[in-house]
């Protein structure tokens, strides 16, 4: 009886944190300006209403094609246009990818994300990636790829191969974007996201903080994500890794509390999305990561490498999970 009452109370409370697509700038700005305890209370309430906050979704990344990218993303070590270049590799062999996927599964990951340093995939490369997706699914993992811009035919092909998620980030606000990338537009990104949705592939879309952006840019980026016709199922929030040789190597670091606030606002306005604490955890203390979990993070990358940059050691993450009473969420 009591359980039923609690259940309906829980359901009714969701009315206070509805899934909306009509957020105004002022509303989001107001959330950023809330006193920290009030902001965290709201984020926690939204998190507890839609998720079990003790469960963390865990993905593992693999760079299947590194370096030599023709794009000029100012944050990215894989651009061929920056000073210190990562060696341009060929596309990895399918067997090696599948071995890495099996290893990721063995260490607890439920999703395997494959990234390629491309502006957009070429036809024969896309076929190889499709074979990788099919193989990774057979291992029993969810699949995600990030291959750059896509058109309608390419998203349909990926769907046919059984792809679960496509990662394509907005990275920052429309306004700040011009200072970060010149080789493709914000609208190009929104178009790719729309093609992914049309093909019925789940969307993984977020951004990077700490690229000399203002709070106004964080507000705009979160507003754009929240007002997409359907919310991304997964929202990675990256902390810029300031890689030597990239134009942003000396960017002003974001205040940790401002990072946590952005996570909390994302949790409130995207209440049903998985919010991932993505790149940059090597630069965060366990206490900062804990604040992020309290602010609504429920996903991370596990494993010692992101794409080309290091990530915390698996045991460090699992020890923190243990201390906090967190567990790896089962495959969806
Ligand atoms: N080339 C594809 C593209 O850009 O769409 C896929 C790979 S790209 C490396 C995937 C994402 O990694 C970028 O959109 C960006 O958000 C993130 N990223 C790249 N370099 C980063 C860095 N130094 N720090 C934090 N995030 C980074
Ligand atoms: C995302 O938002 N972050 C990941 C994933 N999506 C593909 C990539 C982070 C890359 C960090 C820099 C590197 O390892 O090269
Ligand atoms: Fe290329 Fe992607 Fe890096 Fe941009 S972020 S330079 S598109 S690999």
mmCIF file of C-alpha atoms and ligand atoms in Angstrom:
data_model
loop_
_atom_site.group_PDB
_atom_site.id
_atom_site.type_symbol
_atom_site.label_atom_id
_atom_site.label_comp_id
_atom_site.label_asym_id
_atom_site.label_seq_id
_atom_site.Cartn_x
_atom_site.Cartn_y
_atom_site.Cartn_z
ATOM 1 C CA UNK A 1 0.000 0.000 0.000
ATOM 2 C CA UNK A 2 2.710 2.414 1.104
ATOM 3 C CA UNK A 3 4.809 1.343 -1.848
ATOM 4 C CA UNK A 4 1.932 2.188 -4.202
ATOM 5 C CA UNK A 5 1.491 5.599 -2.613
ATOM 6 C CA UNK A 6 5.208 6.256 -2.958
ATOM 7 C CA UNK A 7 5.119 5.128 -6.565
ATOM 8 C CA UNK A 8 2.336 7.538 -7.458
ATOM 9 C CA UNK A 9 4.011 10.366 -5.513
ATOM 10 C CA UNK A 10 7.167 9.632 -7.519
ATOM 11 C CA UNK A 11 5.202 9.733 -10.789
ATOM 12 C CA UNK A 12 3.434 12.984 -9.803
ATOM 13 C CA UNK A 13 6.736 14.601 -8.917
ATOM 14 C CA UNK A 14 7.898 14.054 -12.498
ATOM 15 C CA UNK A 15 5.453 16.859 -13.367
ATOM 16 C CA UNK A 16 7.942 19.241 -11.724
ATOM 17 C CA UNK A 17 10.716 17.983 -14.020
ATOM 18 C CA UNK A 18 8.965 17.359 -17.315
ATOM 19 C CA UNK A 19 10.803 16.539 -20.523
ATOM 20 C CA UNK A 20 10.484 19.885 -22.309
ATOM 21 C CA UNK A 21 11.712 21.237 -25.620
ATOM 22 C CA UNK A 22 10.768 24.891 -25.153
ATOM 23 C CA UNK A 23 13.372 26.171 -22.700
ATOM 24 C CA UNK A 24 13.962 29.917 -22.813
ATOM 25 C CA UNK A 25 17.416 31.395 -22.372
ATOM 26 C CA UNK A 26 16.212 33.195 -19.224
ATOM 27 C CA UNK A 27 15.046 29.954 -17.615
ATOM 28 C CA UNK A 28 18.373 28.260 -18.199
ATOM 29 C CA UNK A 29 20.285 31.332 -17.076
ATOM 30 C CA UNK A 30 18.212 31.343 -13.858
ATOM 31 C CA UNK A 31 19.289 27.761 -13.168
ATOM 32 C CA UNK A 32 22.952 28.744 -13.584
ATOM 33 C CA UNK A 33 22.435 31.632 -11.148
ATOM 34 C CA UNK A 34 20.803 29.520 -8.414
ATOM 35 C CA UNK A 35 22.717 29.183 -5.154
ATOM 36 C CA UNK A 36 24.745 25.972 -5.482
ATOM 37 C CA UNK A 37 22.783 23.941 -2.850
ATOM 38 C CA UNK A 38 19.483 24.783 -4.559
ATOM 39 C CA UNK A 39 20.825 23.894 -7.989
ATOM 40 C CA UNK A 40 22.176 20.564 -6.740
ATOM 41 C CA UNK A 41 18.888 19.805 -4.956
ATOM 42 C CA UNK A 42 16.987 20.261 -8.212
ATOM 43 C CA UNK A 43 19.499 18.218 -10.193
ATOM 44 C CA UNK A 44 19.398 15.430 -7.619
ATOM 45 C CA UNK A 45 15.608 15.409 -7.583
ATOM 46 C CA UNK A 46 15.459 15.119 -11.373
ATOM 47 C CA UNK A 47 18.141 12.412 -11.314
ATOM 48 C CA UNK A 48 16.354 10.346 -8.624
ATOM 49 C CA UNK A 49 13.004 10.667 -10.401
ATOM 50 C CA UNK A 50 14.179 9.290 -13.740
ATOM 51 C CA UNK A 51 17.118 7.038 -12.807
ATOM 52 C CA UNK A 52 18.560 4.841 -10.112
ATOM 53 C CA UNK A 53 21.385 7.217 -9.070
ATOM 54 C CA UNK A 54 23.569 4.327 -7.899
ATOM 55 C CA UNK A 55 23.930 2.947 -11.438
ATOM 56 C CA UNK A 56 26.539 4.289 -13.864
ATOM 57 C CA UNK A 57 26.497 3.411 -17.553
ATOM 58 C CA UNK A 58 29.982 2.481 -18.732
ATOM 59 C CA UNK A 59 31.356 2.812 -22.271
ATOM 60 C CA UNK A 60 34.831 2.103 -23.604
ATOM 61 C CA UNK A 61 36.386 4.053 -26.454
ATOM 62 C CA UNK A 62 38.644 2.902 -29.243
ATOM 63 C CA UNK A 63 40.245 5.046 -31.916
ATOM 64 C CA UNK A 64 39.880 2.930 -35.055
ATOM 65 C CA UNK A 65 41.572 5.563 -37.224
ATOM 66 C CA UNK A 66 43.785 8.191 -35.622
ATOM 67 C CA UNK A 67 45.342 11.443 -36.822
ATOM 68 C CA UNK A 68 45.672 13.142 -40.196
ATOM 69 C CA UNK A 69 42.220 14.740 -39.996
ATOM 70 C CA UNK A 70 41.595 17.546 -42.530
ATOM 71 C CA UNK A 71 39.359 19.504 -40.105
ATOM 72 C CA UNK A 72 40.715 22.353 -37.969
ATOM 73 C CA UNK A 73 38.961 21.807 -34.604
ATOM 74 C CA UNK A 74 41.083 23.930 -32.252
ATOM 75 C CA UNK A 75 40.833 21.466 -29.383
ATOM 76 C CA UNK A 76 41.758 18.338 -31.276
ATOM 77 C CA UNK A 77 45.166 16.654 -31.332
ATOM 78 C CA UNK A 78 44.135 14.678 -34.441
ATOM 79 C CA UNK A 79 43.901 17.620 -36.828
ATOM 80 C CA UNK A 80 46.592 17.598 -39.527
ATOM 81 C CA UNK A 81 46.601 21.395 -39.375
ATOM 82 C CA UNK A 82 48.087 21.812 -35.897
ATOM 83 C CA UNK A 83 51.739 22.053 -34.864
ATOM 84 C CA UNK A 84 52.323 18.697 -33.241
ATOM 85 C CA UNK A 85 50.589 16.071 -35.259
ATOM 86 C CA UNK A 86 49.524 12.610 -34.240
ATOM 87 C CA UNK A 87 50.768 10.065 -36.781
ATOM 88 C CA UNK A 88 48.052 9.436 -39.388
ATOM 89 C CA UNK A 89 47.084 5.771 -39.077
ATOM 90 C CA UNK A 90 45.171 3.523 -41.442
ATOM 91 C CA UNK A 91 41.788 2.146 -40.442
ATOM 92 C CA UNK A 92 42.328 -0.617 -37.877
ATOM 93 C CA UNK A 93 41.802 -4.239 -38.914
ATOM 94 C CA UNK A 94 38.423 -5.719 -37.996
ATOM 95 C CA UNK A 95 39.977 -8.609 -35.976
ATOM 96 C CA UNK A 96 41.928 -6.164 -33.787
ATOM 97 C CA UNK A 97 38.815 -4.084 -33.142
ATOM 98 C CA UNK A 98 36.905 -7.181 -32.085
ATOM 99 C CA UNK A 99 39.709 -8.255 -29.733
ATOM 100 C CA UNK A 100 39.602 -4.796 -28.116
ATOM 101 C CA UNK A 101 35.819 -4.981 -27.835
ATOM 102 C CA UNK A 102 36.014 -8.353 -26.088
ATOM 103 C CA UNK A 103 38.615 -6.931 -23.658
ATOM 104 C CA UNK A 104 36.337 -3.934 -22.963
ATOM 105 C CA UNK A 105 33.449 -6.283 -22.231
ATOM 106 C CA UNK A 106 35.648 -8.361 -19.928
ATOM 107 C CA UNK A 107 36.477 -5.286 -17.852
ATOM 108 C CA UNK A 108 32.831 -4.320 -17.426
ATOM 109 C CA UNK A 109 31.899 -2.016 -20.325
ATOM 110 C CA UNK A 110 28.415 -2.408 -21.799
ATOM 111 C CA UNK A 111 28.938 -0.108 -24.799
ATOM 112 C CA UNK A 112 31.856 0.065 -27.231
ATOM 113 C CA UNK A 113 32.459 3.395 -28.978
ATOM 114 C CA UNK A 114 34.636 3.524 -32.068
ATOM 115 C CA UNK A 115 36.015 6.873 -33.229
ATOM 116 C CA UNK A 116 37.649 7.866 -36.509
ATOM 117 C CA UNK A 117 39.508 11.086 -37.329
ATOM 118 C CA UNK A 118 37.517 11.814 -40.473
ATOM 119 C CA UNK A 119 35.620 14.809 -41.790
ATOM 120 C CA UNK A 120 33.116 12.211 -42.986
ATOM 121 C CA UNK A 121 33.473 8.525 -43.880
ATOM 122 C CA UNK A 122 34.334 7.334 -47.414
ATOM 123 C CA UNK A 123 32.157 4.601 -48.925
ATOM 124 C CA UNK A 124 34.576 1.665 -48.578
ATOM 125 C CA UNK A 125 35.601 2.723 -45.061
ATOM 126 C CA UNK A 126 31.952 2.890 -44.021
ATOM 127 C CA UNK A 127 31.509 -0.705 -45.184
ATOM 128 C CA UNK A 128 34.439 -1.790 -42.981
ATOM 129 C CA UNK A 129 32.977 0.108 -40.004
ATOM 130 C CA UNK A 130 29.630 -1.629 -40.620
ATOM 131 C CA UNK A 131 31.396 -5.005 -40.385
ATOM 132 C CA UNK A 132 32.982 -3.839 -37.095
ATOM 133 C CA UNK A 133 29.554 -2.850 -35.749
ATOM 134 C CA UNK A 134 28.122 -6.259 -36.641
ATOM 135 C CA UNK A 135 31.054 -8.020 -34.944
ATOM 136 C CA UNK A 136 30.880 -5.903 -31.768
ATOM 137 C CA UNK A 137 27.138 -6.545 -31.467
ATOM 138 C CA UNK A 138 27.776 -10.297 -31.716
ATOM 139 C CA UNK A 139 30.142 -9.992 -28.727
ATOM 140 C CA UNK A 140 27.147 -8.663 -26.803
ATOM 141 C CA UNK A 141 27.997 -4.981 -26.510
ATOM 142 C CA UNK A 142 25.995 -1.920 -27.491
ATOM 143 C CA UNK A 143 27.657 -0.073 -30.349
ATOM 144 C CA UNK A 144 28.471 3.597 -30.843
ATOM 145 C CA UNK A 145 30.544 5.218 -33.565
ATOM 146 C CA UNK A 146 31.760 8.749 -34.221
ATOM 147 C CA UNK A 147 32.947 9.223 -37.785
ATOM 148 C CA UNK A 148 32.267 12.899 -38.525
ATOM 149 C CA UNK A 149 29.538 14.324 -40.773
ATOM 150 C CA UNK A 150 26.990 11.971 -42.323
ATOM 151 C CA UNK A 151 24.335 12.202 -45.023
ATOM 152 C CA UNK A 152 21.032 10.368 -45.197
ATOM 153 C CA UNK A 153 22.392 7.325 -47.087
ATOM 154 C CA UNK A 154 25.227 6.874 -44.628
ATOM 155 C CA UNK A 155 22.952 6.979 -41.562
ATOM 156 C CA UNK A 156 20.634 4.454 -43.214
ATOM 157 C CA UNK A 157 23.571 2.147 -43.927
ATOM 158 C CA UNK A 158 24.728 2.359 -40.295
ATOM 159 C CA UNK A 159 21.218 1.602 -39.053
ATOM 160 C CA UNK A 160 21.083 -1.423 -41.333
ATOM 161 C CA UNK A 161 24.331 -2.670 -39.748
ATOM 162 C CA UNK A 162 22.584 -2.500 -36.373
ATOM 163 C CA UNK A 163 24.287 0.609 -34.931
ATOM 164 C CA UNK A 164 22.802 1.664 -31.582
ATOM 165 C CA UNK A 165 24.322 5.163 -31.022
ATOM 166 C CA UNK A 166 26.061 7.807 -33.102
ATOM 167 C CA UNK A 167 28.211 10.427 -31.324
ATOM 168 C CA UNK A 168 28.293 13.868 -32.885
ATOM 169 C CA UNK A 169 28.870 16.810 -30.559
ATOM 170 C CA UNK A 170 27.748 20.421 -30.791
ATOM 171 C CA UNK A 171 30.959 21.124 -28.854
ATOM 172 C CA UNK A 172 29.992 24.689 -27.793
ATOM 173 C CA UNK A 173 27.523 27.524 -28.488
ATOM 174 C CA UNK A 174 26.793 28.641 -32.041
ATOM 175 C CA UNK A 175 28.516 31.955 -31.287
ATOM 176 C CA UNK A 176 31.711 30.530 -29.760
ATOM 177 C CA UNK A 177 31.879 27.802 -32.427
ATOM 178 C CA UNK A 178 33.292 30.288 -34.963
ATOM 179 C CA UNK A 179 36.408 30.661 -32.804
ATOM 180 C CA UNK A 180 36.872 26.879 -32.607
ATOM 181 C CA UNK A 181 36.209 25.362 -36.054
ATOM 182 C CA UNK A 182 36.184 26.923 -39.523
ATOM 183 C CA UNK A 183 35.993 23.833 -41.738
ATOM 184 C CA UNK A 184 32.360 22.936 -41.027
ATOM 185 C CA UNK A 185 29.399 24.902 -39.715
ATOM 186 C CA UNK A 186 27.154 24.563 -36.683
ATOM 187 C CA UNK A 187 24.302 23.934 -39.100
ATOM 188 C CA UNK A 188 26.274 21.024 -40.655
ATOM 189 C CA UNK A 189 26.322 19.458 -37.192
ATOM 190 C CA UNK A 190 22.602 19.994 -36.661
ATOM 191 C CA UNK A 191 21.925 18.473 -40.098
ATOM 192 C CA UNK A 192 23.967 15.356 -39.278
ATOM 193 C CA UNK A 193 22.091 15.038 -35.971
ATOM 194 C CA UNK A 194 18.768 15.236 -37.832
ATOM 195 C CA UNK A 195 19.844 12.465 -40.268
ATOM 196 C CA UNK A 196 20.842 10.248 -37.332
ATOM 197 C CA UNK A 197 17.419 10.755 -35.758
ATOM 198 C CA UNK A 198 15.589 10.114 -39.038
ATOM 199 C CA UNK A 199 17.412 6.790 -39.365
ATOM 200 C CA UNK A 200 16.246 5.880 -35.858
ATOM 201 C CA UNK A 201 19.751 5.662 -34.404
ATOM 202 C CA UNK A 202 20.134 6.866 -30.798
ATOM 203 C CA UNK A 203 21.922 10.198 -30.473
ATOM 204 C CA UNK A 204 24.984 10.890 -28.323
ATOM 205 C CA UNK A 205 25.581 14.645 -28.385
ATOM 206 C CA UNK A 206 27.233 17.051 -25.985
ATOM 207 C CA UNK A 207 30.156 19.422 -25.808
ATOM 208 C CA UNK A 208 33.449 20.538 -24.332
ATOM 209 C CA UNK A 209 33.909 22.973 -21.445
ATOM 210 C CA UNK A 210 37.049 24.983 -20.807
ATOM 211 C CA UNK A 211 37.605 26.318 -24.339
ATOM 212 C CA UNK A 212 37.712 29.984 -23.171
ATOM 213 C CA UNK A 213 33.926 30.147 -23.513
ATOM 214 C CA UNK A 214 31.724 32.393 -21.341
ATOM 215 C CA UNK A 215 28.874 31.195 -19.137
ATOM 216 C CA UNK A 216 26.567 32.617 -21.836
ATOM 217 C CA UNK A 217 28.014 30.058 -24.270
ATOM 218 C CA UNK A 218 27.372 27.205 -21.841
ATOM 219 C CA UNK A 219 23.791 28.432 -21.460
ATOM 220 C CA UNK A 220 23.340 28.577 -25.249
ATOM 221 C CA UNK A 221 24.811 25.124 -25.827
ATOM 222 C CA UNK A 222 22.635 23.510 -23.131
ATOM 223 C CA UNK A 223 19.602 25.346 -24.506
ATOM 224 C CA UNK A 224 20.272 24.057 -28.026
ATOM 225 C CA UNK A 225 20.556 20.482 -26.708
ATOM 226 C CA UNK A 226 17.405 20.828 -24.595
ATOM 227 C CA UNK A 227 15.378 22.263 -27.461
ATOM 228 C CA UNK A 228 16.266 19.608 -30.039
ATOM 229 C CA UNK A 229 13.066 17.903 -31.291
ATOM 230 C CA UNK A 230 14.086 14.839 -29.261
ATOM 231 C CA UNK A 231 16.686 14.902 -26.486
ATOM 232 C CA UNK A 232 19.938 13.033 -27.132
ATOM 233 C CA UNK A 233 19.821 9.742 -25.220
ATOM 234 C CA UNK A 234 23.411 10.378 -24.187
ATOM 235 C CA UNK A 235 25.044 13.759 -23.422
ATOM 236 C CA UNK A 236 28.833 13.716 -23.041
ATOM 237 C CA UNK A 237 30.263 16.695 -21.163
ATOM 238 C CA UNK A 238 33.989 16.847 -21.891
ATOM 239 C CA UNK A 239 36.525 18.902 -19.998
ATOM 240 C CA UNK A 240 39.013 20.194 -22.558
ATOM 241 C CA UNK A 241 42.240 18.209 -22.519
ATOM 242 C CA UNK A 242 44.741 20.949 -23.335
ATOM 243 C CA UNK A 243 46.972 19.055 -25.734
ATOM 244 C CA UNK A 244 50.377 20.547 -26.627
ATOM 245 C CA UNK A 245 50.498 21.777 -30.218
ATOM 246 C CA UNK A 246 46.753 22.520 -30.443
ATOM 247 C CA UNK A 247 45.581 26.155 -30.620
ATOM 248 C CA UNK A 248 43.862 25.688 -27.232
ATOM 249 C CA UNK A 249 46.899 24.318 -25.403
ATOM 250 C CA UNK A 250 46.958 27.389 -23.150
ATOM 251 C CA UNK A 251 43.201 27.864 -22.710
ATOM 252 C CA UNK A 252 42.105 29.277 -19.351
ATOM 253 C CA UNK A 253 40.965 26.304 -17.251
ATOM 254 C CA UNK A 254 37.291 26.368 -16.256
ATOM 255 C CA UNK A 255 36.590 26.662 -12.494
ATOM 256 C CA UNK A 256 35.652 23.171 -11.250
ATOM 257 C CA UNK A 257 32.434 24.486 -9.655
ATOM 258 C CA UNK A 258 31.393 26.060 -12.969
ATOM 259 C CA UNK A 259 31.909 22.674 -14.609
ATOM 260 C CA UNK A 260 29.749 20.968 -11.952
ATOM 261 C CA UNK A 261 27.045 23.633 -12.360
ATOM 262 C CA UNK A 262 26.883 22.964 -16.099
ATOM 263 C CA UNK A 263 26.468 19.246 -15.401
ATOM 264 C CA UNK A 264 23.651 19.999 -12.928
ATOM 265 C CA UNK A 265 21.808 22.237 -15.392
ATOM 266 C CA UNK A 266 22.148 19.574 -18.092
ATOM 267 C CA UNK A 267 20.648 17.007 -15.699
ATOM 268 C CA UNK A 268 17.646 19.280 -14.962
ATOM 269 C CA UNK A 269 16.805 20.218 -18.557
ATOM 270 C CA UNK A 270 17.608 16.782 -20.035
ATOM 271 C CA UNK A 271 16.134 14.676 -17.216
ATOM 272 C CA UNK A 272 15.864 11.393 -19.117
ATOM 273 C CA UNK A 273 19.270 11.565 -20.834
ATOM 274 C CA UNK A 274 22.413 9.832 -19.662
ATOM 275 C CA UNK A 275 24.849 12.633 -18.780
ATOM 276 C CA UNK A 276 28.407 11.423 -19.312
ATOM 277 C CA UNK A 277 31.470 12.796 -17.569
ATOM 278 C CA UNK A 278 33.567 12.308 -20.689
ATOM 279 C CA UNK A 279 37.117 13.530 -21.444
ATOM 280 C CA UNK A 280 39.308 15.261 -18.904
ATOM 281 C CA UNK A 281 38.783 13.124 -15.793
ATOM 282 C CA UNK A 282 42.547 12.724 -15.403
ATOM 283 C CA UNK A 283 42.594 16.409 -14.461
ATOM 284 C CA UNK A 284 39.797 16.043 -11.889
ATOM 285 C CA UNK A 285 40.179 15.111 -8.243
ATOM 286 C CA UNK A 286 38.009 12.242 -6.952
ATOM 287 C CA UNK A 287 36.095 14.906 -5.006
ATOM 288 C CA UNK A 288 35.294 16.849 -8.179
ATOM 289 C CA UNK A 289 34.148 13.673 -9.904
ATOM 290 C CA UNK A 290 32.002 12.899 -6.843
ATOM 291 C CA UNK A 291 30.384 16.342 -7.107
ATOM 292 C CA UNK A 292 29.658 15.547 -10.772
ATOM 293 C CA UNK A 293 27.964 12.271 -9.773
ATOM 294 C CA UNK A 294 25.910 14.228 -7.223
ATOM 295 C CA UNK A 295 25.027 16.768 -9.915
ATOM 296 C CA UNK A 296 23.570 14.029 -12.103
ATOM 297 C CA UNK A 297 26.344 12.287 -14.017
ATOM 298 C CA UNK A 298 25.397 8.671 -14.705
ATOM 299 C CA UNK A 299 27.843 7.606 -17.387
ATOM 300 C CA UNK A 300 31.629 7.520 -17.909
ATOM 301 C CA UNK A 301 34.275 6.141 -20.226
ATOM 302 C CA UNK A 302 36.106 3.255 -18.557
ATOM 303 C CA UNK A 303 39.562 2.160 -19.692
ATOM 304 C CA UNK A 304 42.984 3.708 -19.805
ATOM 305 C CA UNK A 305 42.602 5.478 -23.144
ATOM 306 C CA UNK A 306 40.026 7.831 -24.634
ATOM 307 C CA UNK A 307 40.818 8.183 -28.347
ATOM 308 C CA UNK A 308 44.413 9.417 -28.320
ATOM 309 C CA UNK A 309 44.624 10.793 -24.758
ATOM 310 C CA UNK A 310 44.883 8.927 -21.457
ATOM 311 C CA UNK A 311 41.909 8.253 -19.174
ATOM 312 C CA UNK A 312 42.093 7.176 -15.506
ATOM 313 C CA UNK A 313 43.116 3.626 -14.768
ATOM 314 C CA UNK A 314 40.146 1.238 -14.510
ATOM 315 C CA UNK A 315 40.890 0.321 -10.880
ATOM 316 C CA UNK A 316 40.960 3.978 -9.822
ATOM 317 C CA UNK A 317 37.439 4.368 -11.196
ATOM 318 C CA UNK A 318 36.174 1.121 -9.750
ATOM 319 C CA UNK A 319 37.615 2.013 -6.316
ATOM 320 C CA UNK A 320 35.777 5.339 -6.358
ATOM 321 C CA UNK A 321 32.567 3.523 -7.392
ATOM 322 C CA UNK A 322 33.034 1.214 -4.404
ATOM 323 C CA UNK A 323 33.598 4.094 -1.973
ATOM 324 C CA UNK A 324 30.482 5.860 -3.246
ATOM 325 C CA UNK A 325 28.298 2.745 -3.454
ATOM 326 C CA UNK A 326 27.968 3.047 -7.231
ATOM 327 C CA UNK A 327 27.655 0.138 -9.634
ATOM 328 C CA UNK A 328 28.041 -0.427 -13.344
ATOM 329 C CA UNK A 329 24.583 -0.314 -14.915
ATOM 330 C CA UNK A 330 23.571 -3.449 -16.801
ATOM 331 C CA UNK A 331 23.295 -3.233 -20.591
ATOM 332 C CA UNK A 332 20.063 -1.425 -21.533
HETATM 333 N N1 LIG B 1 36.110 13.188 -36.257
HETATM 334 C C1 LIG B 1 34.841 12.978 -35.689
HETATM 335 C C2 LIG B 1 34.151 14.255 -35.324
HETATM 336 O O1 LIG B 1 34.809 15.223 -34.950
HETATM 337 O O2 LIG B 1 32.921 14.309 -35.373
HETATM 338 C C3 LIG B 1 34.841 12.039 -34.506
HETATM 339 C C4 LIG B 1 35.972 12.042 -33.511
HETATM 340 S S1 LIG B 1 36.144 13.533 -32.523
HETATM 341 C C5 LIG B 1 37.750 13.318 -31.810
HETATM 342 C C6 LIG B 1 34.969 13.298 -31.223
HETATM 343 C C7 LIG B 1 34.859 14.379 -30.143
HETATM 344 O O3 LIG B 1 35.960 14.309 -29.258
HETATM 345 C C8 LIG B 1 34.847 15.809 -30.571
HETATM 346 O O4 LIG B 1 33.613 16.240 -31.068
HETATM 347 C C9 LIG B 1 35.166 16.532 -29.275
HETATM 348 O O5 LIG B 1 33.969 16.865 -28.594
HETATM 349 C C10 LIG B 1 35.963 15.497 -28.486
HETATM 350 N N2 LIG B 1 37.351 15.940 -28.278
HETATM 351 C C11 LIG B 1 38.343 15.960 -29.197
HETATM 352 N N3 LIG B 1 39.480 16.449 -28.672
HETATM 353 C C12 LIG B 1 39.216 16.762 -27.371
HETATM 354 C C13 LIG B 1 39.992 17.322 -26.328
HETATM 355 N N4 LIG B 1 41.271 17.691 -26.499
HETATM 356 N N5 LIG B 1 39.406 17.503 -25.130
HETATM 357 C C14 LIG B 1 38.110 17.150 -24.943
HETATM 358 N N6 LIG B 1 37.335 16.624 -25.905
HETATM 359 C C15 LIG B 1 37.866 16.435 -27.117
HETATM 360 C C1 LIG B 2 33.057 12.549 -26.630
HETATM 361 O O1 LIG B 2 32.236 13.461 -26.419
HETATM 362 N N1 LIG B 2 34.233 12.433 -26.035
HETATM 363 C C2 LIG B 2 34.957 11.302 -26.553
HETATM 364 C C3 LIG B 2 33.917 10.632 -27.475
HETATM 365 N N2 LIG B 2 32.843 11.563 -27.473
HETATM 366 C C4 LIG B 2 34.293 10.221 -28.830
HETATM 367 C C5 LIG B 2 36.255 11.649 -27.178
HETATM 368 C C6 LIG B 2 37.192 12.402 -26.276
HETATM 369 C C7 LIG B 2 38.461 12.597 -26.994
HETATM 370 C C8 LIG B 2 39.513 13.215 -26.152
HETATM 371 C C9 LIG B 2 40.774 13.458 -26.896
HETATM 372 C C10 LIG B 2 41.466 12.222 -27.415
HETATM 373 O O2 LIG B 2 41.525 11.184 -26.710
HETATM 374 O O3 LIG B 2 41.995 12.273 -28.525
HETATM 375 FE FE1 LIG B 3 38.970 15.770 -36.987
HETATM 376 FE FE2 LIG B 3 37.054 15.084 -35.261
HETATM 377 FE FE3 LIG B 3 39.449 16.019 -34.406
HETATM 378 FE FE4 LIG B 3 37.761 17.687 -35.601
HETATM 379 S S1 LIG B 3 37.418 16.616 -33.666
HETATM 380 S S2 LIG B 3 39.973 17.521 -36.023
HETATM 381 S S3 LIG B 3 36.808 16.360 -37.095
HETATM 382 S S4 LIG B 3 39.080 14.129 -35.472
#
